[in-house]
Amino acid sequence: MTEVRVACNNGSGGARLTPEEERVLIRDIAITSESKSKEGDSFYLITQRWWQHWIDYVNQDQTNVTNDGSSMLENCHTVSSSKRPASIDNSDLIYDVNSEESNVGIEIHDTLLEGRDYVLLPQEVWNQLYSWYGGGPALSRKVISSGLSQTEFAVEVYPLRLQLLVMPKGDHCAVRISKKETVGELHKRACEIFYLNLEQVCIWDYYGHRKHALMNDMDKTLDDANLQMDQDILVEVHDIANGTALSRFIRSAQDNGPTVKDASSFHLEPSKSSLSIAGGLSASKGASRGCSAELSQSPNLTSQGQNLIYQGRELDNAYGTSTVTTRGSSGGLIGLQNLGNTCFMNSAIQCLVHTSEFAEYFREDYHQEINWKNPLGMVGELALAFGELLRRLWAPGRTAIAPRQFKMKLARFAPQFSGYNQHDSQELLAFLLDGLHEDLNRVKHKPYKKSKDADGRPDEEVADEYWASHIARNDSIIVDVCQGQYKSTLVCPECNKISVTFDPFMYLSLPLQSTTTRSMTVTVFTCDGSALPFACTVTVPKQGRCRDLINALSCACSLKNSEELKLAEVRNHLFQRFLDDPLISLSTIKDDDHLAAYKIAKSLKKTLLLRLIHRCQEQETGDTKAAQKLKPFGTPLVSLILHDDVITRGDIQKVVHTMLSPLLRSESLRQADIPEPCSSLAASDMCHNSSSDEACTNPVSDSMNKDSSGSRAVTLFKLPLQLVEESNACIDLSVGEDKTIKLSSTSTSMLVYVDWSQELLEKYDIHYLENLPEVFKYGPVNKKARTEPLSLYTCLEGFLREEPLVPEDMWYCPKCKERRQASKKLDLWRLPEVLVIHLKRFSYSRSMKHKLETFVNFPIRDFDLTNYIANKNNTQRQLYELYALTNHYGGMGSGHYTAHIKLLDENRWYNFDDAHISPINEEDVKSAAAYVLFYRRVKTDS
C-alpha cells in the first residue's frame, strides 16, 4: 500500500486553491486517512503519470535544493513552472470500457505495478482530488486482512476472477469477487447471475475441469478454499421437484471419492488403517488446529485410501498426467505438476525430498518437534505442508500430483513467490531451509549468547565455543544435516588489526569467474579544452580498489605529471558519487554503472571544484498550451577554478567556455563572436607545475583566439548559465559579468547548470556528451564462453579468496574505533553431512540480471575437500558424492528448471522435469545448466 506523504498531488476546484494550498490539504487528509485504515476501507487506483504531473505542479514553488542540485532537478525548476494537470485520466490502466462485463466491472490490465503504473490513494484523498479535477474512471479496491495473524492490511488490487460454468445448461460467465468473501457469497452471486434458486444449486471447485471439492461450507472464505485466479467453478443445477438433490449431492461426492477436496463435506467414520497428519498427529490435536479426522476404508475408497491428504483440505486423486509411474513397491518416482511457471519450485522440492535424511525424518512422527510458538517460524504450517507433500511423493503406485496446497502455504508466508511468475530456485531453496529450520527448532526459548573475542586463543577453542553458542539457539534436523561452519578473518587496512569469527552456513554460493581480472570502460574528459572525450578500457584486478583503476587509466590516457584524474559515477545525467577514496573496492562498481574520469591540473593553491550539469527543454502538454520543463541530459563535467579573493560571473563564463570548446562545430569557430582564451585553472595558473617538455597547450583555444587579421576576438557570446548558491537560489550568469560571486570560506565546490537552447545546440557537437558507455557491456555469449570448462575446485578457491568488504558491510575496527573497509578471508572449518553448493550463474546489477553460461566441471564422486579444511585437528578425509542437482535452461525470465536425482536403492540417475520423469545416464548429469548441487558425505575409515 503506497503511503501518501508530503509530496502528495494536488488540484483545484471551486475557488481555485494555490498549488501550495492543495499540497498541504491533501497531505493532511492523507495522514488522517492512513492513520485510521482498517479492513473494508476503500482505496483508489490513480495513474502514475497523472499523479507525477500533480506532484510537479504542487511542488513547483518549493526550493529545498541540496548543494548538488539533485532535489531541484527532481522536484522544482525555478526557471519554469509546471502547468496545472488536466482532469484525471485512468484510461491507460484499463481495458476498453466498451468491452466490460457487468459481472466483473471495469477490468484493469493484468501486468500493472504499483509505483510504476499506479499509486493507491485513500478514499478521502481520491474524493478531494476528484472534486477538484473530475475525470476517471474511479477504480476502487478494498482493504483486506492478510498474513498468518490476519492483522496485516493490504489493498486487494486484483480480486479473484472466476469462470462460472453452469451444468447441464452449458452457460458460462466470469465474475470478480474478493478472496475474503465466503463460499456462501459466491453461491449467492452465481444464483443471481443465472437466475437460479439457492436450493437447486451446488458449486464445485472445478480446477482443471475436474471436481475437486464440493463447496458447501458457506462460512469458509474463498482464500481458505484455495481458489486460484481465473480457475473454473462448476455451478451444478439439480431438480428439486423430484426430491433428488440431496441424494445426488452425496452420491456425487461418493462417486468422486478421492477427488473430494474438503473432508468436512460429508461424514465418514474413522478407521485405524488410514493415514493422519504429520505421521502420527492425533485426531484431537489435528481437530484443534483445523485438521480433519481420519477417513474410513469404505468400499468406495478402499483402493485409494493411500491418496488422502489432510488438514481439512484435499482427497487427492490421480488428476494430471505423467508418463512415469512407480513399478512394484519402489518409491520416489512421482512427478510434480507445473501449476504455471512453478518448475523453479518443483525442482527444489524434488532435491529436498530425495535427501535421504529428510525422507526418513518426515515419514516418521516429527510433529513433536514442531515449534508452534517460534516467532521466527511459520507456526509449524510450512513444516506440515512440506511433510505431507514429501509423504505423497514417496507413496507407491501414484502418478504426478499438483502441489497446490504447498504453493498456497508458500505464497502465504513468502509473498515474493506468489502468483505465477518465474522465480529463482536457489532463493526458494534458501527460504525453505531457513523456514523449515525455524518451524522445527527444538530450542523453545533461545538463550542470549554473547560472542567473545578470540584474544589470541587457539582457533579450535574459539570455533567450538561459537558452535556451542549457535547450537544453544538453533537445533533442528536442518542444522543436523545441512549446516556447517567457516572461519572468517577480517584485517583492518589502517592498523592491521585482525578479527577472527566462526560463523555457520547453510549452503555455499560459489562465483563462476575463473579469472582474477575484469575489464572496465571509463570515459575520459579534459577540463582544459585540449581534447575531445574518449572511452578508455583497462584491465584491473577483480578484487582491486579504486587506486588500481586510477593507475591503469593514468597509463592508458598518458596522464601528465601536472595532472591528476578525478573519478565519478554518473547516473541519470547527474553525479551519483565521486570515487575520491583510493581504498574503495572495485566490487562496488557494477557492470551497468557509468564512470567518467576528468583530467584536472594539480595545484598547491586553494581551488573550487566546478560541477557543470547540462539541461534542455522538455515539451509537456497541458490544458491549453505547451509548457516547458528543464530536464538533465548528457554527461556532467568538472573543472577547477582558483578561489581568489573574488570570482566574477565572467570568470565562470570563461571556464565553462573552455570546458566546452572541444565540442564547437567548425563553422562556429569561424564566427566573430567566439570567446577569447579562457583563464581556466588548467590552462594558465597550473602551468607552473609542468615540466619543461610538458607545456600547457590548447590547440582548439588557440585556433579561436584570433580573428582572420590576427587580432584577438573580444566579443563573448553569453552561455545561459545558472549558479546554485548556498542558499539554493539560482543566479543568472549571463548578465552582469563583472559582478562578484559570494562564496563562504569553507566552500569546496560550486554547482552550475547550462541550459541548452536549440540555437546553442547548433553551435556545439554534443553527441560526445551523450550515451556514456557502461563499465562492461554484456554481448552475445560466444560458443567458447559457453563450453570452456571451469573446475568446481577453482570456484571454491575463488569463494575462499581474500577480498575487500563492500561499503555497506564496512567493519567497525575496535582498535581504530572507526568503520573500515576491511579485507575478508574465509576458510572452511566444519562441513555438514549434506553440502549444498549454489553456482552463481545470475549476475545482478541495478537495471538488469545476466546469466553466465559457463560450464562447470563438477565431480560426481570423490569430491575431496580435505585440503580446504582449516581445522588441522580434523584428520578425517572430507569426501562427498553428488546425489542431486537443479538445472536452469534458457535465458532470463523465460528459462526452465529441472532436477537430476540419483535414487540410492536403484543406484540410477533420473531426470525430473515437472510431471515427467525419465532415466538418464550418469555422463548426462553434467551440463552447463547445472545450478544448485547437492553432495552427501561419504563415510571413510580414515
mmCIF file of C-alpha atoms in Angstrom, residues 194-402:
data_model
loop_
_atom_site.group_PDB
_atom_site.id
_atom_site.type_symbol
_atom_site.label_atom_id
_atom_site.label_comp_id
_atom_site.label_asym_id
_atom_site.label_seq_id
_atom_site.Cartn_x
_atom_site.Cartn_y
_atom_site.Cartn_z
ATOM 1 C CA PHE A 194 -28.003 -17.199 -13.762
ATOM 2 C CA TYR A 195 -31.434 -16.571 -12.167
ATOM 3 C CA LEU A 196 -31.347 -19.735 -10.071
ATOM 4 C CA ASN A 197 -32.740 -20.628 -6.657
ATOM 5 C CA LEU A 198 -30.257 -21.271 -3.849
ATOM 6 C CA GLU A 199 -31.940 -24.610 -3.064
ATOM 7 C CA GLN A 200 -31.344 -26.034 -6.503
ATOM 8 C CA VAL A 201 -27.649 -25.185 -6.859
ATOM 9 C CA CYS A 202 -24.394 -26.604 -5.547
ATOM 10 C CA ILE A 203 -20.957 -25.358 -6.558
ATOM 11 C CA TRP A 204 -17.719 -27.237 -7.049
ATOM 12 C CA ASP A 205 -14.047 -26.330 -7.161
ATOM 13 C CA TYR A 206 -13.617 -27.259 -10.829
ATOM 14 C CA TYR A 207 -9.871 -26.675 -11.186
ATOM 15 C CA GLY A 208 -8.589 -28.295 -14.388
ATOM 16 C CA HIS A 209 -12.174 -29.224 -15.323
ATOM 17 C CA ARG A 210 -12.276 -31.859 -12.586
ATOM 18 C CA LYS A 211 -14.427 -31.862 -9.473
ATOM 19 C CA HIS A 212 -12.032 -31.325 -6.597
ATOM 20 C CA ALA A 213 -14.208 -30.098 -3.758
ATOM 21 C CA LEU A 214 -17.892 -29.710 -3.061
ATOM 22 C CA MET A 215 -18.052 -26.149 -1.758
ATOM 23 C CA ASN A 216 -20.836 -26.402 0.818
ATOM 24 C CA ASP A 217 -19.107 -24.805 3.826
ATOM 25 C CA MET A 218 -20.824 -21.451 3.367
ATOM 26 C CA ASP A 219 -18.722 -19.687 6.019
ATOM 27 C CA LYS A 220 -15.346 -20.601 4.549
ATOM 28 C CA THR A 221 -13.534 -17.809 2.697
ATOM 29 C CA LEU A 222 -12.500 -18.285 -0.902
ATOM 30 C CA ASP A 223 -8.901 -17.756 0.243
ATOM 31 C CA ASP A 224 -9.190 -20.691 2.648
ATOM 32 C CA ALA A 225 -10.827 -22.696 -0.114
ATOM 33 C CA ASN A 226 -7.597 -22.215 -2.090
ATOM 34 C CA LEU A 227 -9.257 -20.843 -5.199
ATOM 35 C CA GLN A 228 -6.876 -19.538 -7.845
ATOM 36 C CA MET A 229 -7.130 -16.646 -10.287
ATOM 37 C CA ASP A 230 -9.133 -17.497 -13.442
ATOM 38 C CA GLN A 231 -9.973 -21.004 -12.299
ATOM 39 C CA ASP A 232 -13.277 -22.694 -13.136
ATOM 40 C CA ILE A 233 -16.193 -23.038 -10.734
ATOM 41 C CA LEU A 234 -18.859 -25.593 -11.607
ATOM 42 C CA VAL A 235 -22.421 -24.432 -10.888
ATOM 43 C CA GLU A 236 -24.419 -27.665 -10.786
ATOM 44 C CA VAL A 237 -28.197 -27.310 -11.101
ATOM 45 C CA HIS A 238 -30.422 -30.004 -9.574
ATOM 46 C CA ASP A 239 -34.092 -30.805 -9.964
ATOM 47 C CA ILE A 240 -35.669 -30.019 -6.590
ATOM 48 C CA ALA A 241 -39.140 -31.032 -7.737
ATOM 49 C CA ASN A 242 -38.499 -34.759 -7.684
ATOM 50 C CA GLY A 243 -36.563 -34.592 -4.426
ATOM 51 C CA THR A 244 -33.265 -35.948 -5.694
ATOM 52 C CA ALA A 245 -30.998 -33.037 -4.838
ATOM 53 C CA LEU A 246 -29.552 -34.322 -1.564
ATOM 54 C CA SER A 247 -29.080 -37.855 -2.825
ATOM 55 C CA ARG A 248 -27.291 -36.540 -5.902
ATOM 56 C CA PHE A 249 -25.016 -34.447 -3.735
ATOM 57 C CA ILE A 250 -23.983 -37.394 -1.604
ATOM 58 C CA ARG A 251 -23.796 -39.844 -4.498
ATOM 59 C CA SER A 252 -21.654 -37.438 -6.494
ATOM 60 C CA ALA A 253 -19.327 -36.995 -3.554
ATOM 61 C CA GLN A 254 -19.028 -40.739 -3.046
ATOM 62 C CA ASP A 255 -18.549 -41.479 -6.735
ATOM 63 C CA ASN A 256 -15.739 -38.945 -6.841
ATOM 64 C CA GLY A 257 -14.336 -40.161 -3.532
ATOM 65 C CA PRO A 258 -10.667 -39.264 -3.741
ATOM 66 C CA THR A 259 -11.399 -36.136 -5.757
ATOM 67 C CA VAL A 260 -13.364 -34.511 -2.966
ATOM 68 C CA LYS A 261 -11.173 -31.774 -1.609
ATOM 69 C CA ASP A 262 -12.865 -30.885 1.643
ATOM 70 C CA ALA A 263 -13.127 -33.800 4.034
ATOM 71 C CA SER A 264 -15.717 -31.918 6.057
ATOM 72 C CA SER A 265 -18.179 -32.029 3.136
ATOM 73 C CA PHE A 266 -19.596 -35.286 4.461
ATOM 74 C CA HIS A 267 -19.007 -37.517 7.449
ATOM 75 C CA LEU A 268 -17.259 -40.879 7.402
ATOM 76 C CA GLU A 269 -16.343 -42.993 10.382
ATOM 77 C CA PRO A 270 -12.655 -43.139 11.311
ATOM 78 C CA SER A 271 -10.517 -46.144 10.520
ATOM 79 C CA LYS A 272 -7.286 -47.295 12.097
ATOM 80 C CA SER A 273 -5.769 -48.129 8.741
ATOM 81 C CA SER A 274 -5.938 -44.642 7.265
ATOM 82 C CA LEU A 275 -3.222 -42.022 7.415
ATOM 83 C CA SER A 276 -3.095 -38.972 9.669
ATOM 84 C CA ILE A 277 -1.339 -35.673 9.544
ATOM 85 C CA ALA A 278 2.339 -35.297 10.351
ATOM 86 C CA GLY A 279 2.906 -39.008 10.685
ATOM 87 C CA GLY A 280 1.084 -39.629 13.929
ATOM 88 C CA LEU A 281 -0.616 -36.378 14.904
ATOM 89 C CA SER A 282 -3.623 -37.362 16.941
ATOM 90 C CA ALA A 283 -7.149 -36.664 15.752
ATOM 91 C CA SER A 284 -7.807 -34.397 18.687
ATOM 92 C CA LYS A 285 -4.638 -32.429 18.022
ATOM 93 C CA GLY A 286 -5.499 -32.210 14.359
ATOM 94 C CA ALA A 287 -9.020 -31.049 15.065
ATOM 95 C CA SER A 288 -7.768 -28.344 17.360
ATOM 96 C CA ARG A 289 -5.655 -26.999 14.510
ATOM 97 C CA GLY A 290 -8.378 -27.168 11.888
ATOM 98 C CA CYS A 291 -7.342 -30.561 10.554
ATOM 99 C CA SER A 292 -9.862 -33.215 9.591
ATOM 100 C CA ALA A 293 -10.198 -36.523 11.332
ATOM 101 C CA GLU A 294 -9.075 -39.701 9.658
ATOM 102 C CA LEU A 295 -11.214 -41.181 6.918
ATOM 103 C CA SER A 296 -12.570 -44.694 6.824
ATOM 104 C CA GLN A 297 -11.943 -47.536 4.443
ATOM 105 C CA SER A 298 -15.384 -47.501 2.860
ATOM 106 C CA PRO A 299 -15.919 -49.780 -0.156
ATOM 107 C CA ASN A 300 -15.729 -46.729 -2.407
ATOM 108 C CA LEU A 301 -12.381 -45.591 -1.008
ATOM 109 C CA THR A 302 -10.516 -48.765 -0.108
ATOM 110 C CA SER A 303 -8.417 -48.958 -3.248
ATOM 111 C CA GLN A 304 -7.314 -45.377 -2.976
ATOM 112 C CA GLY A 305 -7.104 -44.933 0.754
ATOM 113 C CA GLN A 306 -3.427 -44.014 0.455
ATOM 114 C CA ASN A 307 -4.228 -40.986 -1.672
ATOM 115 C CA LEU A 308 -5.554 -38.820 1.155
ATOM 116 C CA ILE A 309 -4.129 -35.500 2.207
ATOM 117 C CA TYR A 310 -5.344 -33.924 5.380
ATOM 118 C CA GLN A 311 -5.570 -30.588 7.202
ATOM 119 C CA GLY A 312 -9.209 -30.363 6.086
ATOM 120 C CA ARG A 313 -8.119 -29.767 2.515
ATOM 121 C CA GLU A 314 -7.816 -32.446 -0.084
ATOM 122 C CA LEU A 315 -8.516 -36.028 -1.051
ATOM 123 C CA ASP A 316 -6.168 -36.109 -3.999
ATOM 124 C CA ASN A 317 -6.988 -38.280 -6.964
ATOM 125 C CA ALA A 318 -4.856 -39.147 -9.913
ATOM 126 C CA TYR A 319 -5.608 -35.999 -11.847
ATOM 127 C CA GLY A 320 -2.904 -34.779 -14.153
ATOM 128 C CA THR A 321 -0.750 -36.783 -16.487
ATOM 129 C CA SER A 322 2.603 -38.370 -16.038
ATOM 130 C CA THR A 323 4.457 -40.688 -18.337
ATOM 131 C CA VAL A 324 6.163 -42.472 -15.432
ATOM 132 C CA THR A 325 4.551 -44.482 -12.682
ATOM 133 C CA THR A 326 6.180 -46.389 -9.883
ATOM 134 C CA ARG A 327 6.973 -50.005 -10.546
ATOM 135 C CA GLY A 328 6.431 -52.511 -7.763
ATOM 136 C CA SER A 329 6.977 -51.088 -4.282
ATOM 137 C CA SER A 330 9.711 -48.670 -5.249
ATOM 138 C CA GLY A 331 9.051 -45.048 -4.231
ATOM 139 C CA GLY A 332 10.426 -41.645 -5.085
ATOM 140 C CA LEU A 333 9.492 -41.531 -8.762
ATOM 141 C CA ILE A 334 6.499 -39.218 -8.582
ATOM 142 C CA GLY A 335 6.464 -36.007 -10.527
ATOM 143 C CA LEU A 336 5.010 -32.603 -9.668
ATOM 144 C CA GLN A 337 2.620 -30.871 -11.997
ATOM 145 C CA ASN A 338 3.565 -27.446 -13.251
ATOM 146 C CA LEU A 339 0.890 -25.065 -11.969
ATOM 147 C CA GLY A 340 2.173 -22.249 -14.156
ATOM 148 C CA ASN A 341 5.879 -21.314 -14.038
ATOM 149 C CA THR A 342 6.362 -23.453 -10.917
ATOM 150 C CA CYS A 343 9.235 -25.506 -12.301
ATOM 151 C CA PHE A 344 11.564 -23.495 -10.019
ATOM 152 C CA MET A 345 9.628 -24.805 -7.034
ATOM 153 C CA ASN A 346 9.256 -28.369 -8.335
ATOM 154 C CA SER A 347 12.979 -28.839 -8.956
ATOM 155 C CA ALA A 348 13.972 -27.556 -5.498
ATOM 156 C CA ILE A 349 11.331 -29.687 -3.744
ATOM 157 C CA GLN A 350 12.422 -32.856 -5.525
ATOM 158 C CA CYS A 351 16.028 -32.368 -4.396
ATOM 159 C CA LEU A 352 14.999 -31.857 -0.777
ATOM 160 C CA VAL A 353 12.508 -34.731 -0.867
ATOM 161 C CA HIS A 354 15.239 -37.068 -2.163
ATOM 162 C CA THR A 355 17.664 -36.115 0.586
ATOM 163 C CA SER A 356 17.579 -39.383 2.499
ATOM 164 C CA GLU A 357 17.808 -37.789 5.949
ATOM 165 C CA PHE A 358 14.749 -35.638 5.232
ATOM 166 C CA ALA A 359 12.851 -38.503 3.605
ATOM 167 C CA GLU A 360 13.329 -40.631 6.714
ATOM 168 C CA TYR A 361 12.576 -37.788 9.149
ATOM 169 C CA PHE A 362 9.330 -36.563 7.577
ATOM 170 C CA ARG A 363 7.964 -40.085 7.035
ATOM 171 C CA GLU A 364 8.223 -40.711 10.770
ATOM 172 C CA ASP A 365 6.476 -38.938 13.642
ATOM 173 C CA TYR A 366 8.053 -35.495 13.540
ATOM 174 C CA HIS A 367 5.180 -33.403 14.871
ATOM 175 C CA GLN A 368 6.539 -33.434 18.415
ATOM 176 C CA GLU A 369 9.490 -31.358 17.209
ATOM 177 C CA ILE A 370 7.336 -28.664 15.638
ATOM 178 C CA ASN A 371 7.945 -25.337 17.349
ATOM 179 C CA TRP A 372 4.434 -23.915 17.370
ATOM 180 C CA LYS A 373 5.394 -20.663 19.126
ATOM 181 C CA ASN A 374 8.623 -19.672 17.400
ATOM 182 C CA PRO A 375 8.147 -16.030 16.336
ATOM 183 C CA LEU A 376 10.711 -16.581 13.560
ATOM 184 C CA GLY A 377 8.830 -19.589 12.185
ATOM 185 C CA MET A 378 5.517 -20.205 10.422
ATOM 186 C CA VAL A 379 3.656 -21.766 13.374
ATOM 187 C CA GLY A 380 4.572 -25.195 12.048
ATOM 188 C CA GLU A 381 2.475 -24.784 8.887
ATOM 189 C CA LEU A 382 5.415 -24.835 6.481
ATOM 190 C CA ALA A 383 6.823 -27.993 8.085
ATOM 191 C CA LEU A 384 3.408 -29.685 7.978
ATOM 192 C CA ALA A 385 2.828 -28.739 4.351
ATOM 193 C CA PHE A 386 6.287 -29.925 3.310
ATOM 194 C CA GLY A 387 5.982 -33.127 5.337
ATOM 195 C CA GLU A 388 2.669 -34.056 3.756
ATOM 196 C CA LEU A 389 3.984 -33.293 0.284
ATOM 197 C CA LEU A 390 7.039 -35.449 0.914
ATOM 198 C CA ARG A 391 4.837 -38.350 2.084
ATOM 199 C CA ARG A 392 2.775 -38.130 -1.068
ATOM 200 C CA LEU A 393 5.879 -38.086 -3.257
ATOM 201 C CA TRP A 394 7.224 -41.223 -1.571
ATOM 202 C CA ALA A 395 3.936 -43.149 -1.651
ATOM 203 C CA PRO A 396 3.903 -46.148 -4.022
ATOM 204 C CA GLY A 397 1.618 -46.545 -7.009
ATOM 205 C CA ARG A 398 0.945 -42.834 -7.630
ATOM 206 C CA THR A 399 1.065 -40.586 -10.662
ATOM 207 C CA ALA A 400 2.109 -36.929 -10.719
ATOM 208 C CA ILE A 401 0.485 -34.670 -8.146
ATOM 209 C CA ALA A 402 -0.319 -30.972 -8.130
#
